Short mmCIF file of C-alpha atoms in Angstrom, two decimals:
data_model
loop_
_atom_site.label_atom_id
_atom_site.label_comp_id
_atom_site.label_asym_id
_atom_site.label_seq_id
_atom_site.Cartn_x
_atom_site.Cartn_y
_atom_site.Cartn_z
CA SER P 1 -1.17 10.46 -8.93
CA THR P 2 -0.97 10.81 -5.18
CA TYR P 3 -1.54 13.87 -3.03
CA ARG P 4 -1.83 14.71 0.64
CA ASN P 5 -5.06 16.12 1.98
CA LEU P 6 -4.25 17.89 5.25
CA GLU P 7 -7.71 19.32 5.78
CA ASN P 8 -9.44 18.45 9.03
CA GLY P 9 -12.25 15.94 8.76
CA SER P 10 -15.35 16.17 10.87
CA PHE P 11 -14.88 15.73 14.60
CA THR P 12 -17.44 13.20 15.79
CA PRO P 13 -17.41 11.82 19.34
CA THR P 14 -17.22 8.02 19.19
CA GLY P 15 -17.32 7.14 22.87
CA ASN P 16 -13.98 5.36 22.49
CA GLN P 17 -11.36 7.19 24.56
CA LEU P 18 -8.65 5.77 22.28
CA ASP P 19 -10.07 7.47 19.16
CA MET P 20 -8.07 10.64 18.53
CA ALA P 21 -8.24 13.45 16.01
CA LEU P 22 -5.68 15.96 14.80
CA ASN P 23 -6.69 19.59 14.61
CA GLY P 24 -4.33 21.32 12.20
CA GLY P 25 -1.04 19.90 11.01
CA GLY P 26 0.68 16.83 12.29
CA TYR P 27 0.69 13.07 12.09
CA PHE P 28 0.61 10.01 14.27
CA ILE P 29 3.75 7.89 13.89
CA VAL P 30 3.29 4.13 13.46
CA GLN P 31 5.57 1.14 12.92
CA ALA P 32 4.35 -0.61 9.77
CA PRO P 33 5.90 -3.72 8.19
CA GLY P 34 7.87 -1.57 5.72
CA GLY P 35 9.15 0.83 8.39
CA ILE P 36 7.93 4.00 10.06
CA ARG P 37 4.81 5.53 8.53
CA TYR P 38 2.84 8.68 9.24
CA THR P 39 -0.95 8.74 9.41
CA ARG P 40 -3.76 11.09 10.34
CA ALA P 41 -6.14 8.20 11.12
CA GLY P 42 -6.67 8.12 14.87
CA ASN P 43 -8.92 5.12 15.42
CA PHE P 44 -6.72 3.26 17.89
CA GLN P 45 -7.10 0.25 20.13
CA ILE P 46 -5.03 -1.72 22.64
CA ASN P 47 -3.64 -5.09 21.51
CA ASN P 48 -3.23 -8.16 23.73
CA GLU P 49 0.27 -6.99 24.73
CA GLY P 50 -1.03 -3.62 25.98
CA ALA P 51 0.34 -1.60 23.06
CA LEU P 52 -1.58 1.26 21.45
CA VAL P 53 -2.13 0.18 17.83
CA THR P 54 -3.89 1.26 14.66
CA ALA P 55 -6.93 -0.53 13.24
CA GLU P 56 -4.44 -2.58 11.16
CA GLY P 57 -2.53 -3.56 14.31
CA TYR P 58 0.51 -1.32 13.71
CA PRO P 59 2.09 0.02 16.93
CA VAL P 60 1.69 3.76 17.56
CA LEU P 61 5.06 5.31 18.42
CA ASP P 62 5.99 8.07 20.85
CA GLN P 63 8.26 11.05 20.11
CA ASN P 64 11.29 8.75 20.52
CA GLU P 65 9.83 6.28 17.98
CA GLN P 66 9.13 3.70 20.69
CA PRO P 67 5.83 1.76 20.96
CA ILE P 68 3.35 3.12 23.50
CA PHE P 69 2.23 0.58 26.09
CA LEU P 70 -0.71 1.35 28.38
CA PRO P 71 -0.63 0.03 31.94
CA ASP P 72 -2.96 -2.82 32.93
CA ASP P 73 -4.83 -0.50 35.30
CA THR P 74 -5.69 2.05 32.57
CA ARG P 75 -9.02 3.70 33.36
CA GLU P 76 -8.77 7.05 31.63
CA VAL P 77 -6.85 8.19 28.56
CA THR P 78 -6.64 11.88 27.66
CA VAL P 79 -4.61 13.85 25.15
CA GLY P 80 -3.47 17.42 25.69
CA SER P 81 -3.38 20.12 23.01
CA ALA P 82 0.36 19.50 22.51
CA GLY P 83 -0.24 15.79 21.87
CA ASN P 84 0.85 14.61 25.29
CA LEU P 85 -0.87 11.32 26.18
CA LYS P 86 -2.00 10.95 29.79
CA VAL P 87 -3.16 7.71 31.39
CA ASN P 88 -5.00 7.87 34.70
CA GLY P 89 -3.87 11.52 34.99
CA GLN P 90 -0.16 10.73 34.56
CA GLU P 91 1.77 11.70 31.43
CA LEU P 92 2.78 8.59 29.50
CA ALA P 93 3.96 9.77 26.06
#
């Protein structure tokens, strides 16, 4: 059988500003080969096209279900408590 575990895992700083964690409910939205999927795994990276992707290479989507692309000059990535993604101090998604 399958079940959903919505408990928070441990929050461990990784030093990677693209690693994100969810505190409480919610999911990250990704575009997988079979369609849109929801995940709580937040170990992200940037692919060679500048898109924010999962460890499997699936694009992370914004609230409009569009891929998130980080600018070439990205120096700092932060996430607010509401899930708003900021790049270099400017809201991106």
